[in-house]
Amino acid sequence: MENVYSYGQLSAFTQNIFKKIGCSDEHAALATAVLVSADLRGIDSHGVARLSGYVRLWEAKRINATPDIRVVHETPSTAVVDGDAGLGLVVAPYAMAIAIEKARQVGTGWVSVRNSNHFGIAGYHAMMALQSDMIGMAMTNASALVAPTCSVERMLGTNPIAVAIPAAQQPPFVADFATTTAANGKLEILQRKNADAPAGWVQDKDGNSSTNAHALKEAGALLPLGSDREHGSHKGYALGSIVDIFSAVLSGASYGPWAPPFPAYVPMPENMPGQGLGHFFGAMRVDAFRPAEEFKQHMDNWIGRFRQAKPAPGYEKVLIPGDPERETESYRMENGIPVVAPVVNDLKQLGEKFGIAL
Amino acid sequence: MENVYSYGQLSAFTQNIFKKIGCSDEHAALATAVLVSADLRGIDSHGVARLSGYVRLWEAKRINATPDIRVVHETPSTAVVDGDAGLGLVVAPYAMAIAIEKARQVGTGWVSVRNSNHFGIAGYHAMMALQSDMIGMAMTNASALVAPTCSVERMLGTNPIAVAIPAAQQPPFVADFATTTAANGKLEILQRKNADAPAGWVQDKDGNSSTNAHALKEAGALLPLGSDREHGSHKGYALGSIVDIFSAVLSGASYGPWAPPFPAYVPMPENMPGQGLGHFFGAMRVDAFRPAEEFKQHMDNWIGRFRQAKPAPGYEKVLIPGDPERETESYRMENGIPVVAPVVNDLKQLGEKFGIAL
């Protein structure tokens, strides 16, 4: 039911598609690196499965393939970037590079971005900081699918947060997670299988907890991390709100229920209070706090100690954030990336439209 | 079963106790303002209920009443502060003030603190930024009570995060929450009542979900936000880890399972990799991103829209983070602060020891 493609195959195809919609060679290569890193790392919902979605946004003139991405305001440690409706896959690394350069100059750099689009996986951008011995952070708002605690209305996106922290001998600590109990991608997998969702992931249109994986299509909503009030969903709601405010209210993007939808067929919200989607990036030079080698030795000690934490019965070991994705990346780079049949069909149709073979 | 005291009464008593252990007038006043703000805001577990605990730490020579708090490393946007084993209630506002001053200079300021102690409620420190039209952040590590996902070992504290964001006409957005499903204080309330805990708050020593509110005393552990893997506890575990690393690995404090315990009778961990507890503070000048008035108008719009989100049946309205605490503060400032009998007795004993009437 699924085909396996090498990283090179998927990348070449993706890069050609981005060129066909008018991206420069440089932008096409960058957008491809970001997009296909999701497939490599096992976050299949954010990789080539979305490629035709980006193309449809371009067809609907909601994505500008030749954006003039620019800094519209800055201080020594901050900047606001206008993405000029460019691919988030291109705008985000541009903005993260500014955060890194500012950190080089004054210790930390913080960049809020408006007028952008879906930026792929947050972890890619956060990890850009690692090679400079910096801690990287990335977050983004997204179209509203999540109901605040005690509400039936969709007000927030799944608003992910990624934090990447360098170590010495150990691999880096890389957390990358939606601020909901379950990412929308996990729900999509259940929908394809026609399987039930665990209680606590979604609610129906009346706000009752539901195990219907299709509840979102029936006016339901995803639940914030914590699921319900008794289990701390007000904390997940607060986290998602912070991501929304840092990404979109600080930058002048469209926030909350007005965030632009990813599917091109969904009409844009009325009376949008800002431009496009928003992102927020941070970079902190480790040696702005203590010598980098000293910090990384302690990170090795931290990671080593947590790896040795006594596992619960039935579990082999305790994981460090980033372990599963890194293992998947290593495996798929060697053995190829499995792509499910509906996505293969989607890519093939896309290839036919542009005269590019998968 | 409980007595009601005015804010002035509790403050005067607390301030006198801090003076009796050797704090300067200035430090006693500051520590009191931080500590009693918890009682005012309804976070009773972090207020005067802990006063005798701080005194016992001073008696055990783990708190230095006359600390030489100093910056040991800095860049234009960062600093590391050594708290000299001072009261966290004093060290934290000192460090937050540095973050705010750095933000004034270069847009943002980030301060990691080592060699400190329990700092009261995180929200107090984050809110210090509001009057300067800045976003404030505060977090701290704490003694290990929380098991990572798939583990039975206590490796992290309840490691709270607070974020305060200014608005114009609306009150500020103030999130302040432990990165566990339930704060330890909520469990303590159930323990006093001999009531069961909801499933998902704690696990027993074998890693099974437990409703025993006393499970912590029987070698169990608190659960990260999300409760279990299926409901995203790896996200709560990641959040608590990030707080631990920013607060303690960046600064040189003691981290993870080596964080020093609050109860003075609990022996210090062996082979501590750093000094004392760690905190992390951030301040971001709003106008380092966009004009402050414009940002605050949009925050009013954000808050107003979320207040109007359709409530679920049985709920009157959707809350904004900070609403419940602000309402409690306003009520208690007017009507006094209820203090439960065991805490009243504890304070009275403390008063007798130092010759101070409650």
XYZ file of C-alpha atoms in Angstrom:
716
model
C 0.000 0.000 0.000
C 2.980 2.305 0.287
C 5.998 3.025 -1.905
C 9.485 3.690 -0.657
C 11.493 6.561 -2.144
C 15.021 7.615 -1.418
C 15.676 11.004 0.179
C 17.342 12.015 -3.099
C 14.307 11.025 -5.191
C 11.806 12.915 -3.051
C 14.104 15.920 -2.867
C 14.722 16.111 -6.609
C 10.998 15.870 -7.336
C 10.094 18.490 -4.730
C 12.794 20.870 -5.868
C 11.594 20.640 -9.470
C 8.021 21.374 -8.439
C 9.100 24.453 -6.503
C 11.061 25.631 -9.526
C 8.015 25.090 -11.732
C 5.933 27.449 -9.617
C 8.620 30.087 -10.073
C 10.938 29.728 -7.081
C 14.594 30.607 -7.665
C 17.044 27.704 -7.576
C 18.163 28.821 -4.143
C 14.651 29.098 -2.720
C 13.600 25.791 -4.281
C 16.572 24.032 -2.701
C 15.945 25.599 0.688
C 12.205 24.905 0.666
C 12.944 21.319 -0.333
C 15.486 20.817 2.464
C 12.942 22.043 5.013
C 9.956 20.135 3.610
C 11.629 16.765 3.093
C 13.340 16.935 6.510
C 9.860 16.261 7.892
C 9.588 13.018 5.896
C 13.093 12.037 6.955
C 12.339 12.637 10.624
C 9.059 10.704 10.539
C 6.702 13.682 10.731
C 4.984 12.555 7.547
C 2.071 14.975 7.889
C 4.423 17.940 7.361
C 6.502 16.677 4.418
C 5.736 15.907 0.781
C 2.155 15.128 1.820
C 1.704 18.902 1.883
C 3.470 19.697 -1.385
C 0.308 19.857 -3.491
C -1.248 22.034 -0.776
C 1.517 24.612 -1.170
C 1.029 24.521 -4.936
C -2.710 25.099 -4.550
C -1.984 28.094 -2.298
C 0.303 29.436 -5.033
C -2.438 28.848 -7.626
C -4.860 30.757 -5.394
C -2.292 33.593 -5.293
C -1.853 33.182 -1.566
C 1.814 32.248 -1.951
C 4.323 34.493 -3.694
C 7.088 32.414 -5.292
C 9.448 35.393 -5.615
C 9.052 37.206 -2.304
C 10.982 40.252 -1.208
C 11.575 39.069 2.363
C 12.753 41.974 4.491
C 13.398 43.279 7.979
C 10.854 46.003 8.734
C 11.942 46.866 12.287
C 14.891 45.931 14.471
C 16.911 46.510 17.618
C 20.265 44.918 18.469
C 18.540 41.731 19.740
C 15.232 41.730 17.822
C 13.736 42.025 14.359
C 10.383 41.866 12.658
C 10.434 40.228 9.245
C 7.801 40.665 6.536
C 7.709 37.441 4.498
C 5.946 39.103 1.536
C 3.579 36.105 1.341
C 6.528 33.844 0.500
C 6.687 30.136 1.246
C 7.079 29.739 5.008
C 9.646 27.087 4.069
C 11.836 29.915 2.743
C 10.817 32.797 5.004
C 11.477 30.831 8.208
C 15.155 29.927 7.595
C 15.744 33.538 6.484
C 14.323 34.824 9.765
C 16.107 32.207 11.860
C 19.410 33.204 10.261
C 18.785 36.776 11.433
C 18.125 35.540 14.978
C 21.408 33.624 14.869
C 23.351 36.624 13.565
C 21.902 38.855 16.282
C 22.850 36.267 18.905
C 26.378 36.324 17.517
C 26.434 40.092 18.061
C 24.664 40.622 21.401
C 24.173 37.154 22.940
C 20.605 36.426 21.831
C 18.395 37.150 18.830
C 14.570 37.124 18.586
C 12.652 37.479 15.349
C 8.902 37.709 14.888
C 7.565 37.163 11.368
C 4.373 38.285 9.620
C 2.938 37.709 6.173
C 4.196 34.139 5.920
C 2.727 30.691 5.352
C 3.094 27.176 6.730
C 6.800 26.717 7.571
C 7.143 22.907 7.686
C 8.443 21.399 10.931
C 9.440 23.822 13.674
C 12.344 21.559 14.642
C 14.220 22.230 11.389
C 14.476 25.941 12.124
C 15.337 25.524 15.816
C 18.111 23.071 14.902
C 19.766 25.651 12.629
C 21.222 27.210 15.802
C 23.017 24.047 16.935
C 26.025 24.268 14.654
C 26.856 27.687 16.142
C 26.685 26.345 19.724
C 23.422 28.152 20.248
C 20.055 27.135 21.652
C 17.436 27.498 18.926
C 13.712 28.093 19.265
C 10.950 28.170 16.680
C 7.187 28.456 16.883
C 4.316 29.351 14.582
C 0.637 30.025 14.694
C -1.680 28.095 12.392
C -5.281 28.020 11.309
C -7.749 27.614 14.153
C -8.657 24.016 15.024
C -8.305 24.103 18.812
C -10.943 25.140 21.347
C -9.810 26.914 24.532
C -10.670 25.195 27.804
C -14.452 25.419 28.442
C -15.224 26.544 24.879
C -16.713 24.960 21.776
C -15.202 27.473 19.377
C -11.983 26.911 17.430
C -9.715 29.776 18.353
C -6.109 28.563 18.063
C -3.981 26.450 15.762
C -1.969 23.473 16.903
C 0.760 26.126 17.416
C 3.944 24.073 17.805
C 7.056 24.904 19.823
C 10.532 23.592 19.040
C 13.609 23.986 21.225
C 17.019 22.611 20.210
C 19.888 22.497 22.714
C 23.449 21.421 21.841
C 25.439 18.783 23.730
C 29.022 17.536 23.340
C 29.230 13.750 22.740
C 25.516 13.178 23.148
C 23.189 14.099 20.288
C 21.369 17.385 20.829
C 18.154 17.743 22.847
C 15.430 18.567 20.276
C 11.863 19.039 21.462
C 9.287 19.744 18.730
C 5.644 19.433 19.628
C 2.177 20.792 18.979
C 0.589 22.484 22.005
C -2.405 20.172 21.640
C -2.792 16.730 23.217
C -2.272 15.159 19.791
C -0.978 16.691 16.590
C -3.472 16.902 13.737
C -1.260 14.508 11.719
C -1.920 11.732 14.242
C -5.626 12.270 13.851
C -5.328 12.135 10.054
C -3.682 8.707 10.336
C -6.683 7.446 12.338
C -9.099 9.012 9.845
C -7.460 7.109 6.973
C -7.829 3.864 8.939
C -11.366 4.752 10.037
C -10.180 4.068 13.589
C -11.340 5.689 16.818
C -9.279 8.378 18.513
C -8.340 8.011 22.181
C -10.585 10.031 24.501
C -9.059 13.415 25.249
C -7.817 14.276 21.763
C -10.933 15.918 20.297
C -14.331 17.176 21.324
C -17.569 17.272 19.340
C -19.434 20.430 18.371
C -21.103 20.595 21.785
C -17.821 20.370 23.673
C -18.174 16.731 24.738
C -15.076 14.565 24.648
C -15.301 12.379 21.544
C -13.494 9.339 20.154
C -14.639 10.144 16.608
C -11.486 10.822 14.598
C -13.685 12.748 12.139
C -15.054 15.067 14.842
C -13.099 17.996 13.419
C -15.004 17.753 10.147
C -18.244 17.783 12.106
C -17.600 21.161 13.771
C -15.647 19.657 16.637
C -12.244 20.820 17.830
C -8.825 19.569 18.853
C -8.110 19.811 22.584
C -5.209 21.734 24.109
C -2.407 19.727 25.758
C -3.935 18.422 28.999
C -7.265 17.466 27.311
C -9.606 18.823 29.985
C -9.567 21.271 32.835
C -8.967 18.605 35.476
C -5.859 17.500 33.582
C -4.460 20.941 32.923
C -5.858 21.841 29.493
C -5.792 25.491 30.582
C -1.988 25.105 30.470
C -2.034 23.821 26.907
C -4.455 26.643 26.041
C -2.048 29.160 27.610
C 0.923 27.684 25.708
C -0.914 27.802 22.391
C -1.951 31.387 23.159
C 1.636 32.430 23.930
C 2.769 30.958 20.607
C -0.023 32.853 18.827
C 0.860 36.166 20.504
C 4.646 35.888 20.032
C 4.240 34.788 16.414
C 1.431 37.004 15.254
C 0.565 39.850 17.643
C 4.234 40.879 18.039
C 4.804 40.797 14.276
C 1.536 42.040 12.803
C 0.379 38.702 11.389
C -3.206 37.469 11.637
C -3.887 35.794 14.966
C -6.294 33.520 16.820
C -9.405 32.578 14.825
C -8.282 34.909 12.013
C -5.146 32.903 11.132
C -5.266 32.039 7.412
C -6.242 28.425 6.617
C -3.797 26.054 4.883
C -6.307 24.478 2.464
C -6.632 26.848 -0.486
C -10.340 26.032 -0.881
C -11.176 27.367 2.589
C -12.092 31.059 2.312
C -9.902 33.532 4.160
C -11.365 34.825 7.448
C -13.089 38.193 7.290
C -11.645 41.281 8.940
C -8.184 39.813 9.410
C -6.257 41.896 11.960
C -2.849 41.266 10.341
C -1.022 39.774 7.385
C -0.640 36.043 6.815
C 0.668 33.531 9.330
C 3.193 34.493 11.981
C 6.288 32.767 13.339
C 8.684 33.451 16.202
C 12.334 32.450 16.329
C 14.991 32.679 19.010
C 18.696 31.966 19.232
C 20.750 32.129 22.424
C 24.511 31.795 22.277
C 25.426 29.262 24.937
C 28.619 31.156 25.764
C 26.555 34.243 26.479
C 25.876 32.372 29.738
C 28.855 30.078 30.384
C 31.736 28.636 28.325
C 30.273 26.511 25.528
C 32.385 23.422 26.282
C 31.400 23.553 29.949
C 27.712 23.864 29.055
C 27.890 21.010 26.568
C 29.665 18.746 29.056
C 26.849 19.386 31.509
C 24.298 18.674 28.771
C 26.031 15.339 28.203
C 25.719 14.700 31.925
C 22.050 15.774 31.908
C 21.179 13.604 28.906
C 23.211 10.654 30.196
C 21.489 10.784 33.581
C 18.003 10.982 32.058
C 18.787 8.068 29.747
C 19.609 6.056 32.864
C 16.361 6.958 34.640
C 14.667 3.746 35.720
C 12.106 2.774 33.054
C 8.559 1.798 34.001
C 7.765 -1.928 33.645
C 7.210 -2.771 29.991
C 9.455 0.018 28.720
C 13.033 -0.516 27.665
C 14.393 2.953 28.275
C 13.596 6.585 28.885
C 13.770 8.729 25.762
C 15.345 12.152 25.389
C 13.392 14.647 23.255
C 14.628 14.208 19.671
C 15.602 10.534 20.016
C 12.722 9.055 17.971
C 13.055 11.585 15.132
C 16.832 11.152 14.946
C 16.518 7.373 14.808
C 13.917 7.636 12.064
C 16.088 10.078 10.126
C 19.053 7.760 10.284
C 16.966 4.744 9.240
C 15.170 6.495 6.382
C 18.326 8.090 5.011
C 19.689 4.552 4.677
C 16.554 2.626 3.758
C 14.339 5.160 2.078
C 11.167 6.986 3.035
C 7.845 5.117 2.917
C 5.074 7.206 1.344
C 1.452 6.089 1.728
C -0.587 5.426 -1.415
C -2.840 8.536 -1.265
C 0.239 10.751 -1.056
C 1.980 8.865 -3.878
C -1.105 9.417 -6.053
C -1.234 13.057 -5.100
C 2.448 13.548 -5.985
C 2.032 11.710 -9.276
C -0.892 13.941 -10.274
C 1.191 16.950 -9.347
C 4.102 15.600 -11.406
C 1.836 15.075 -14.416
C 0.527 18.611 -14.197
C 4.049 20.024 -14.330
C 5.662 17.333 -16.516
C 7.913 15.984 -13.781
C 8.324 12.264 -13.060
C 8.326 11.061 -9.452
C -11.413 25.975 60.537
C -9.649 28.906 58.882
C -8.813 32.419 59.941
C -8.915 35.458 57.750
C -6.071 37.971 57.839
C -5.679 41.217 55.992
C -2.926 41.615 53.434
C -1.352 44.168 55.787
C -1.379 41.786 58.756
C 0.228 38.894 56.871
C 2.757 41.228 55.308
C 3.793 42.864 58.579
C 4.220 39.471 60.245
C 6.206 38.039 57.326
C 8.425 41.086 57.054
C 9.249 40.920 60.769
C 10.162 37.233 60.494
C 12.502 37.925 57.576
C 14.128 40.721 59.593
C 14.560 38.368 62.551
C 16.577 35.935 60.457
C 18.877 38.771 59.479
C 17.487 40.160 56.231
C 17.981 43.879 55.636
C 14.863 46.029 55.744
C 14.942 46.236 51.971
C 15.293 42.482 51.445
C 12.642 41.709 54.052
C 10.186 44.029 52.331
C 10.937 42.578 48.900
C 10.750 38.945 50.039
C 7.451 39.732 51.752
C 5.960 41.367 48.679
C 6.828 38.298 46.598
C 5.735 35.698 49.161
C 2.397 37.271 50.156
C 1.506 37.966 46.510
C 0.966 34.205 46.278
C -1.619 34.312 49.087
C -3.277 37.330 47.499
C -3.515 35.628 44.110
C -4.910 32.393 45.556
C -1.794 30.248 45.132
C -1.876 29.422 48.826
C 0.753 26.671 48.560
C 3.428 29.244 47.666
C 2.686 31.956 50.208
C 2.927 32.185 54.000
C 2.381 28.420 54.137
C 6.050 28.188 53.163
C 7.388 30.840 55.542
C 8.484 28.369 58.228
C 10.127 26.263 55.512
C 12.326 29.186 54.468
C 13.238 29.751 58.122
C 14.194 26.087 58.538
C 16.416 26.339 55.449
C 18.070 29.384 57.074
C 18.511 27.426 60.316
C 20.099 24.598 58.296
C 22.468 27.214 56.810
C 21.090 26.590 53.336
C 19.825 30.154 53.034
C 22.088 33.151 53.432
C 20.112 36.124 54.804
C 22.760 38.651 53.715
C 23.718 37.471 50.234
C 26.136 39.199 47.898
C 24.030 38.732 44.754
C 26.139 39.446 41.695
C 26.436 39.198 37.934
C 29.195 36.705 37.112
C 28.991 36.850 33.311
C 27.173 39.020 30.804
C 26.694 40.126 27.229
C 24.506 43.021 26.037
C 21.367 40.826 26.149
C 22.266 38.176 28.762
C 23.598 37.719 32.270
C 24.315 34.950 34.720
C 23.579 35.835 38.323
C 25.006 34.060 41.377
C 22.431 34.317 44.145
C 24.978 33.555 46.903
C 22.455 31.157 48.482
C 20.135 34.082 49.173
C 16.362 33.824 49.465
C 15.008 33.143 45.974
C 12.347 35.700 46.920
C 15.111 38.342 46.841
C 17.437 36.902 44.205
C 14.673 36.548 41.596
C 13.472 40.176 41.506
C 17.139 41.286 41.406
C 17.746 39.083 38.350
C 14.483 40.083 36.686
C 15.411 43.744 37.090
C 18.621 43.030 35.168
C 16.649 41.361 32.373
C 14.398 44.422 32.187
C 17.352 46.832 32.103
C 19.007 44.831 29.318
C 15.755 44.874 27.368
C 15.693 48.640 27.760
C 19.188 48.780 26.207
C 19.085 46.185 23.397
C 15.445 45.092 23.035
C 15.479 41.924 25.149
C 17.217 40.661 28.302
C 17.755 37.065 29.469
C 19.134 36.126 32.863
C 19.955 32.667 34.151
C 20.483 32.315 37.907
C 22.404 29.805 40.002
C 22.896 29.329 43.719
C 19.372 30.400 44.615
C 16.404 28.931 46.461
C 12.627 28.706 46.049
C 11.483 31.999 44.472
C 7.759 32.051 45.323
C 5.342 32.333 42.406
C 6.867 32.670 38.945
C 4.085 35.055 37.927
C 5.259 37.804 40.311
C 8.612 38.069 38.547
C 7.194 37.850 35.019
C 4.699 40.620 35.865
C 7.536 42.981 36.850
C 8.046 43.598 33.122
C 4.498 44.834 32.499
C 4.886 48.363 33.822
C 7.683 48.962 31.291
C 5.533 47.746 28.359
C 7.566 44.564 28.183
C 6.675 40.884 27.993
C 8.049 39.130 31.081
C 9.029 35.499 31.512
C 10.092 33.562 34.589
C 10.801 29.908 35.245
C 12.605 27.849 37.864
C 13.711 24.329 38.479
C 12.718 22.619 41.724
C 13.388 19.443 43.650
C 12.620 16.272 41.721
C 9.057 14.974 42.127
C 8.163 14.265 38.491
C 8.879 11.089 36.501
C 9.655 11.417 32.788
C 7.291 9.594 30.410
C 7.848 5.799 30.693
C 9.898 6.107 33.885
C 9.336 5.424 37.579
C 12.147 7.688 38.748
C 11.678 11.268 39.919
C 13.910 13.369 37.705
C 12.343 16.827 37.423
C 10.621 19.378 39.614
C 7.219 20.841 38.886
C 9.274 23.474 36.993
C 6.790 26.292 36.394
C 6.684 28.778 33.527
C 5.164 32.254 33.744
C 4.604 34.627 30.844
C 3.090 38.111 31.321
C 1.975 40.160 28.315
C 0.702 43.756 28.549
C -2.554 44.990 27.022
C -4.136 48.460 26.824
C -7.638 48.619 28.352
C -7.813 44.903 29.059
C -5.916 43.503 32.040
C -2.635 41.794 31.085
C -2.389 38.191 29.928
C -0.614 36.324 32.758
C 0.012 32.589 32.416
C 1.709 30.925 35.399
C 1.656 27.156 35.564
C 3.575 24.087 36.646
C 4.660 21.835 33.770
C 2.911 18.921 35.479
C -0.730 17.906 35.047
C -1.453 19.235 38.528
C 0.649 21.458 40.762
C 1.862 19.854 43.985
C -0.199 22.377 45.949
C -3.423 20.902 44.534
C -2.329 17.463 45.678
C -1.563 18.805 49.157
C -5.128 20.105 49.416
C -6.457 16.605 48.639
C -4.025 15.064 51.127
C -5.346 17.310 53.913
C -8.904 16.229 53.057
C -7.879 12.576 52.683
C -9.553 12.699 49.273
C -8.628 10.801 46.115
C -6.750 12.459 43.287
C -8.110 12.347 39.736
C -6.465 9.672 37.597
C -3.586 11.147 35.609
C -2.083 13.354 38.310
C 0.271 10.855 39.989
C 1.668 7.379 39.529
C 2.682 4.818 42.147
C 6.206 3.493 42.652
C 5.722 0.968 39.838
C 4.609 3.582 37.342
C 0.894 2.738 37.434
C -1.563 5.625 37.339
C -2.868 6.104 40.871
C -5.679 8.023 42.564
C -3.880 7.953 45.916
C -3.154 11.563 46.823
C -0.399 10.251 49.118
C 1.347 8.330 46.315
C 4.251 10.778 46.355
C 5.075 9.836 49.926
C 5.069 6.194 48.915
C 7.798 6.541 46.276
C 5.381 7.541 43.527
C 5.766 10.552 41.268
C 3.873 13.486 39.821
C 3.088 13.165 36.104
C 4.167 15.651 33.442
C 1.465 17.759 31.754
C -0.377 15.323 29.479
C -0.457 12.551 32.133
C 0.490 9.638 29.860
C 2.134 9.052 26.512
C -1.157 8.749 24.659
C -2.167 12.178 25.943
C 1.137 13.906 25.269
C 3.036 13.556 28.573
C 6.265 13.540 26.540
C 5.413 17.191 25.810
C 5.083 18.037 29.493
C 8.306 16.128 30.127
C 10.022 18.163 27.377
C 8.697 21.437 28.814
C 9.878 20.593 32.322
C 13.256 19.619 30.874
C 13.597 22.903 28.990
C 12.856 24.814 32.202
C 15.485 22.731 34.028
C 18.129 23.318 31.344
C 17.489 27.068 30.915
C 17.382 27.602 34.685
C 20.168 25.350 35.862
C 22.421 24.034 33.066
C 22.828 27.498 31.525
C 23.607 29.086 34.886
C 25.598 26.424 36.728
C 22.889 25.505 39.258
C 22.109 21.914 40.243
C 19.771 20.247 37.781
C 17.444 17.286 37.268
C 17.425 14.805 40.144
C 20.209 16.777 41.855
C 18.105 19.916 42.430
C 18.212 20.766 46.146
C 15.072 19.845 48.127
C 12.906 22.517 49.787
C 12.310 20.672 53.080
C 15.377 21.322 55.259
C 15.164 17.814 56.762
C 15.693 16.132 53.379
C 19.430 15.545 52.850
C 21.060 17.290 49.920
C 21.656 15.063 46.872
C 25.156 13.644 46.526
C 27.537 14.776 43.772
C 25.558 17.885 42.901
C 26.677 19.154 39.482
C 26.041 22.828 40.312
C 25.094 25.297 43.008
C 21.624 25.598 44.482
C 18.414 26.029 42.504
C 18.336 27.777 39.147
C 15.950 30.270 37.586
C 15.571 31.835 34.156
C 14.102 35.252 33.392
C 13.322 37.075 30.198
C 12.097 40.534 29.260
C 11.186 41.635 25.736
C 10.413 45.272 25.047
C 7.201 45.286 23.028
C 8.405 48.231 20.966
C 11.467 46.236 19.949
C 8.945 44.584 17.613
C 6.194 47.117 16.908
C 4.956 50.357 18.499
C 3.799 49.598 22.035
C 0.369 51.228 21.665
C -0.297 49.297 18.464
C 0.704 46.008 20.117
C -1.429 46.693 23.168
C -4.456 47.597 21.025
C -4.089 44.255 19.266
C -3.762 42.507 22.642
C -7.042 44.141 23.635
C -8.549 42.780 20.433
C -7.023 39.320 21.076
C -8.257 39.187 24.682
C -11.668 40.599 23.790
C -12.168 38.031 21.023
C -11.148 35.104 23.259
C -13.476 36.308 26.005
C -16.292 36.147 23.441
C -15.443 32.585 22.355
C -18.588 30.487 22.657
C -18.514 28.696 26.019
C -19.222 24.974 26.293
C -22.616 24.090 27.823
C -22.451 24.496 31.601
C -19.752 27.171 31.465
C -20.456 30.858 31.709
C -17.438 32.188 29.859
C -13.995 31.482 28.494
C -11.193 32.639 30.771
C -8.017 34.464 29.782
C -4.845 33.298 31.577
C -4.529 35.447 34.699
C -8.266 36.076 35.151
C -8.805 33.789 38.170
C -5.725 35.030 40.029
C -6.568 38.680 39.390
C -10.123 38.205 40.631
C -8.865 36.455 43.751
C -6.320 39.220 44.350
C -8.963 41.883 44.088
C -11.340 40.000 46.409
C -8.727 39.158 49.012
C -7.260 42.658 49.087
C -10.744 43.855 50.019
C -11.973 40.998 52.181
C -8.833 39.461 53.608
C -6.908 36.278 53.003
C -8.236 33.001 54.452
C -5.486 30.897 56.024
C -6.180 27.250 56.871
C -5.772 26.120 60.488
C -2.531 24.106 60.067
C -0.845 27.121 58.493
C -2.173 29.455 61.196
C -0.708 27.132 63.842
C 2.565 26.954 61.960
C 2.790 30.745 61.746
C 1.881 31.146 65.418
C 4.650 28.761 66.447
C 7.041 30.670 64.248
C 5.883 33.937 65.821
C 6.399 32.585 69.343
C 9.926 31.485 68.477
C 10.844 34.979 67.353
C 8.604 36.957 69.701
C 6.322 38.295 66.976
C 2.523 38.276 67.222
C 0.486 37.185 64.217
